[in-house]
mmCIF file of C-alpha atoms in Angstrom:
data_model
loop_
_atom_site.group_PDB
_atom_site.id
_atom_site.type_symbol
_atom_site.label_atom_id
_atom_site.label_comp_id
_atom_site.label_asym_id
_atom_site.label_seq_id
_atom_site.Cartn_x
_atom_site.Cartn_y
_atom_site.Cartn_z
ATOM 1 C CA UNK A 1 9.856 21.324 -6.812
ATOM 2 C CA UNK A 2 12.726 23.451 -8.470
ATOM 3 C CA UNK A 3 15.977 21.647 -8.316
ATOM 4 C CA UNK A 4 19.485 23.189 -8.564
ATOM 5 C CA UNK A 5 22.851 22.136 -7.961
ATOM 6 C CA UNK A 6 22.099 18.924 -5.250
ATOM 7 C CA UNK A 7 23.870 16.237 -4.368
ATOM 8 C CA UNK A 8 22.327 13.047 -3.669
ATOM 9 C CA UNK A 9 24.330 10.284 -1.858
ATOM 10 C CA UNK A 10 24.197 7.297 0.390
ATOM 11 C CA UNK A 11 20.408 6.930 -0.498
ATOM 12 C CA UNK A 12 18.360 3.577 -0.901
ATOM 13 C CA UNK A 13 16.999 4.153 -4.037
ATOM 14 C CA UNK A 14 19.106 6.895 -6.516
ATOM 15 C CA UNK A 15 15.964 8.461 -7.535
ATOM 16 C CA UNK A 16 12.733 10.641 -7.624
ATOM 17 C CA UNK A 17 10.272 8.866 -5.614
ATOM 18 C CA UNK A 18 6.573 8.924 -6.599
ATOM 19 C CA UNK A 19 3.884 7.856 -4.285
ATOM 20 C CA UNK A 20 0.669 6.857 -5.007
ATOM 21 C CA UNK A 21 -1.756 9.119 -5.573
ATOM 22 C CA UNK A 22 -4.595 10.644 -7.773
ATOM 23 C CA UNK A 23 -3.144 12.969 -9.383
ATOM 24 C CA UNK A 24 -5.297 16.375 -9.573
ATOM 25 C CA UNK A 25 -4.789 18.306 -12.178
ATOM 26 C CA UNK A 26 -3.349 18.096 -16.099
ATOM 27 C CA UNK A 27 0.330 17.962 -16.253
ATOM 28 C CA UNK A 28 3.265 16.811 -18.080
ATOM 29 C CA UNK A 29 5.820 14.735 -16.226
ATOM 30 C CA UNK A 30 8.485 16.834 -15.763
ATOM 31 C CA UNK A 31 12.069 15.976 -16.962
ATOM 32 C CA UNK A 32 14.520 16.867 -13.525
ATOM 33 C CA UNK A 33 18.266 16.666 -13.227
ATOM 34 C CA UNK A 34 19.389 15.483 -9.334
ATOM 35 C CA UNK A 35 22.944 14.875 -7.995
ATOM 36 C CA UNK A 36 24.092 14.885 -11.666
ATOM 37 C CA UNK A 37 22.002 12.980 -13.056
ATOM 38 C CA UNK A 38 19.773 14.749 -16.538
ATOM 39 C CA UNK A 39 17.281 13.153 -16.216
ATOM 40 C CA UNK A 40 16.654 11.205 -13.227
ATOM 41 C CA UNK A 41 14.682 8.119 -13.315
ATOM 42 C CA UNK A 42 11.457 8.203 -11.102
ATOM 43 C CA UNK A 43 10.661 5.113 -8.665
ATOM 44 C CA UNK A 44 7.229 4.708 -8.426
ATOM 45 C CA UNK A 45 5.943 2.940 -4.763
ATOM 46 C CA UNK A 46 2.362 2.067 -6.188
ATOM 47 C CA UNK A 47 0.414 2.945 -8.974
ATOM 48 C CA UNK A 48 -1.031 6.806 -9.569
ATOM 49 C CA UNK A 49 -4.467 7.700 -10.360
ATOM 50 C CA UNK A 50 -5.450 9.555 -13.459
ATOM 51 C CA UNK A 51 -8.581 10.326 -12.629
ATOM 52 C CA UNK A 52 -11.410 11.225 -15.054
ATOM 53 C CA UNK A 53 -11.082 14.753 -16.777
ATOM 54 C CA UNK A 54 -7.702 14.772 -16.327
ATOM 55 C CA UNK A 55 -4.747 14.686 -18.931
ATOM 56 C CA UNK A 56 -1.389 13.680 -17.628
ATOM 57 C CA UNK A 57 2.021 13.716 -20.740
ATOM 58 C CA UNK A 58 4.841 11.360 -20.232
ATOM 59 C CA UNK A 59 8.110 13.242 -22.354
ATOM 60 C CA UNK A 60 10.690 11.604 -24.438
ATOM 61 C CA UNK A 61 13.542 9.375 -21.902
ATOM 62 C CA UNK A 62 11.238 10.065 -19.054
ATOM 63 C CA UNK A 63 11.785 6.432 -16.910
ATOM 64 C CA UNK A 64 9.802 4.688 -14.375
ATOM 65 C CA UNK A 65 11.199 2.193 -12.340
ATOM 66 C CA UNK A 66 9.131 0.078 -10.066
ATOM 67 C CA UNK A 67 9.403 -3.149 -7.841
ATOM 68 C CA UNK A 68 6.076 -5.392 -8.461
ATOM 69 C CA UNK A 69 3.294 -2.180 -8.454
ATOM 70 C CA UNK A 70 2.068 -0.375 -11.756
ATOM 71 C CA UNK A 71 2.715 2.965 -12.494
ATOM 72 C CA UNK A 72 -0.729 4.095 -14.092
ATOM 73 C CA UNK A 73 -4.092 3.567 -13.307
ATOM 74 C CA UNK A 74 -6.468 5.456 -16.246
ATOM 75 C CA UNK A 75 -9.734 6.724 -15.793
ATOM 76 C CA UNK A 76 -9.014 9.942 -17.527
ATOM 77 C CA UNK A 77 -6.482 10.479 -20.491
ATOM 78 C CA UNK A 78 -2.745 9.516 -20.332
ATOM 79 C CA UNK A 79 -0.390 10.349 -23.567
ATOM 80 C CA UNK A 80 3.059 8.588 -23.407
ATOM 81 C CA UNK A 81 4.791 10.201 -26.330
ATOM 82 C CA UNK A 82 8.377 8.489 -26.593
ATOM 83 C CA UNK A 83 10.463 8.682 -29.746
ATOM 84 C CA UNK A 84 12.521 6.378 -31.553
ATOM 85 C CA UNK A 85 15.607 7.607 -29.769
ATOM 86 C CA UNK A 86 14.095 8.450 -26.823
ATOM 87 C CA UNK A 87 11.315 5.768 -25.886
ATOM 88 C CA UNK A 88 9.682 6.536 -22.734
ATOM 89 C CA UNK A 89 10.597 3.275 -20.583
ATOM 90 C CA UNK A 90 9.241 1.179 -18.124
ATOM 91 C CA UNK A 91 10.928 -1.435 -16.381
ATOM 92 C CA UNK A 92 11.688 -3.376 -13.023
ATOM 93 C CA UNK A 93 13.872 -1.583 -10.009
ATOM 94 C CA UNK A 94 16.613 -4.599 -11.158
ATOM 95 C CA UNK A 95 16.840 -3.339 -14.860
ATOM 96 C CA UNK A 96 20.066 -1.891 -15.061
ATOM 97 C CA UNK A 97 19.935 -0.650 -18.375
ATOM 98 C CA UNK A 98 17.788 2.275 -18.678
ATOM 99 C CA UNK A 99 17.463 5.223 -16.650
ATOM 100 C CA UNK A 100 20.162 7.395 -14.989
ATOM 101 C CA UNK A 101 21.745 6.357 -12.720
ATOM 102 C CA UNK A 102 21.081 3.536 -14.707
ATOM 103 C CA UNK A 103 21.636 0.806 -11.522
ATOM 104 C CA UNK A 104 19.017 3.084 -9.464
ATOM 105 C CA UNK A 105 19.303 0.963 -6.650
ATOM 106 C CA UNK A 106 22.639 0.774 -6.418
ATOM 107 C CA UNK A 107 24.011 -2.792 -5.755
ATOM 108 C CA UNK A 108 25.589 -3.425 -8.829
ATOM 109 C CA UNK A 109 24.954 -7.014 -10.314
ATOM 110 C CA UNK A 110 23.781 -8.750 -7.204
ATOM 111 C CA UNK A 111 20.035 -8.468 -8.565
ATOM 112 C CA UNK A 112 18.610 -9.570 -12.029
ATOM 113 C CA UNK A 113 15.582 -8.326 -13.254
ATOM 114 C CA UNK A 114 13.000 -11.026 -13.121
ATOM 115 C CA UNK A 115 9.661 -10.439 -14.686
ATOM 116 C CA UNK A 116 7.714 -8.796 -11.840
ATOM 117 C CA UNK A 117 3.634 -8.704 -10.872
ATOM 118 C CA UNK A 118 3.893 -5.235 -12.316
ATOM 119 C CA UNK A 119 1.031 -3.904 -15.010
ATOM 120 C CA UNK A 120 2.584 -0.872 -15.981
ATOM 121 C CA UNK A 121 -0.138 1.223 -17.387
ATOM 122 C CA UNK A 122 -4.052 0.117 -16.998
ATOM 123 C CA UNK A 123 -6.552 1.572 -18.732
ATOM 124 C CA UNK A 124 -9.880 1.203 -17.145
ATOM 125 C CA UNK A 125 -13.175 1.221 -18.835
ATOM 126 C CA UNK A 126 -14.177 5.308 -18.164
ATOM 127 C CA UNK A 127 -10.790 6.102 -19.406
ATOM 128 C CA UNK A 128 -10.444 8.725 -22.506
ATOM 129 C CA UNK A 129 -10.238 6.229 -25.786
ATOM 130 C CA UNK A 130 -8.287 9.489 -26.941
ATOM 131 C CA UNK A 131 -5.290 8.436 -24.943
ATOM 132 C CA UNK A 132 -2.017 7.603 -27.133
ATOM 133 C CA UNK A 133 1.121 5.418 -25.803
ATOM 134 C CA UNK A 134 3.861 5.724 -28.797
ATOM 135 C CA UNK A 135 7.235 4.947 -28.930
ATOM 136 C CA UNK A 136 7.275 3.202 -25.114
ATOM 137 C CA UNK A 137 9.401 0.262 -23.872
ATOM 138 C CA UNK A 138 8.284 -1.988 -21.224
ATOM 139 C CA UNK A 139 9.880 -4.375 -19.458
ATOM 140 C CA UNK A 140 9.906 -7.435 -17.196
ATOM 141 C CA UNK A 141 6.188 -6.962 -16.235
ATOM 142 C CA UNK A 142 3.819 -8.983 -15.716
ATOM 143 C CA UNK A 143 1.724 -6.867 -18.296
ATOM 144 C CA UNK A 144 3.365 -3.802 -20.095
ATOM 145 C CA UNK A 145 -0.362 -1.960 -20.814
ATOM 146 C CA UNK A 146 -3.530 -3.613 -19.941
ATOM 147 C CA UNK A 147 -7.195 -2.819 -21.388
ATOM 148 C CA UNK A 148 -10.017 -3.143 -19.339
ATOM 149 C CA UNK A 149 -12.940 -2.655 -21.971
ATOM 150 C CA UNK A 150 -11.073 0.861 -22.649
ATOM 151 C CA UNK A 151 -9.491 1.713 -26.510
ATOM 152 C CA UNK A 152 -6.472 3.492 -26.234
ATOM 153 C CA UNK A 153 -4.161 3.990 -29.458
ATOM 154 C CA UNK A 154 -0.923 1.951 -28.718
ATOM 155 C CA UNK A 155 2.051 1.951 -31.528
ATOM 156 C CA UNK A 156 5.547 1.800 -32.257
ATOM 157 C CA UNK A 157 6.137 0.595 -28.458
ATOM 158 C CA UNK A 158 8.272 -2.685 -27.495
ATOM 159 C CA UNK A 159 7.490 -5.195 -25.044
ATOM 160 C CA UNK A 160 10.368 -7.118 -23.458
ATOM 161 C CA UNK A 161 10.449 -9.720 -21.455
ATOM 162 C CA UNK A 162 6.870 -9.459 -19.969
ATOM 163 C CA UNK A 163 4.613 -12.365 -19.576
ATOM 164 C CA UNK A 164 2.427 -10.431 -21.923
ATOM 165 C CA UNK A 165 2.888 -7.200 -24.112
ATOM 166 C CA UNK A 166 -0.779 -6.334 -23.789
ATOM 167 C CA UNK A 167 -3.380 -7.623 -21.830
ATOM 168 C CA UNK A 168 -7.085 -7.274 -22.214
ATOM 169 C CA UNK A 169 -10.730 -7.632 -20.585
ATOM 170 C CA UNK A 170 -14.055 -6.190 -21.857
ATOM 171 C CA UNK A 171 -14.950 -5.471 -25.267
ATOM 172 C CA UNK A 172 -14.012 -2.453 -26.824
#
């Protein structure tokens, strides 16, 4: 959707909610201001689908914000291509510091991110070994990127908090 000069306001979760899907065609994850926030975070319900043949971008200070469920499933190619400044970040609902607004669910300090069940991004093994995740930040999952005999190029990322930074099955 276009968005232009909203307001958002006595809403659960202050955010762009994503529901799980397979996503259908090659896209970039679009950067989108909302009720004054540039950019809003995203909340994802349960992981998406990148299904085989398909190529899906994750921008610069994109966020994804989710409460034990991944974000990414791979079968085809996902790029996360953060910067230094501008990591791409993953991270628990509870994180309040990333993202705008950055306390998306809006109850102040009475929650604490915790690490969660969360696997942020899994790569399965028919995923593209071409994929790329650079310059992301993950937090409080369980697993920020897991490998499931799949290849992808991972660098200049931080793990935080997670049980593990990266988790892995298979050979590959």
């Amino acid at each position: 959707p276009t968005l232009t000069n909203n307001t958002i306001s006595n809403v659960s979760l202050m955010a762009i909610a994503l529901l799980p899907e397979t996503l259908p065609a090659t896209a970039t994850f679009p950067k989108r201001a909302l009720g004054g926030f540039d950019p809003i975070g995203y909340y994802v319900y349960s992981p998406m689908t990148i299904p085989n043949g398909v190529t899906i971008t994750v921008q610069p200070n994109t966020v994804f914000k989710t409460n034990s469920g991944g974000v990414f499933n791979v079968q085809g190619r996902l790029d996360v291509l953060g910067t230094l400044t501008q990591p791409a970040v993953f991270t628990t609902v509870t994180d309040d510091a990333y993202g705008l607004p950055p306390d998306m669910n809006q109850d102040g300090s009475s929650t604490l991110p915790t690490v969660t069940g969360a696997t942020y991004i899994n790569f399965l093994a028919i995923s593209d070994n071409a994929s790329v995740v650079e310059h992301a930040l993950f937090r409080f999952g369980s697993a920020g990127v897991q490998t499931v005999s799949a290849a992808p190029r991972i660098r200049r990322s931080t793990f935080e908090r997670c049980e593990w930074g990266v988790s892995s099955s298979g050979v590959e």
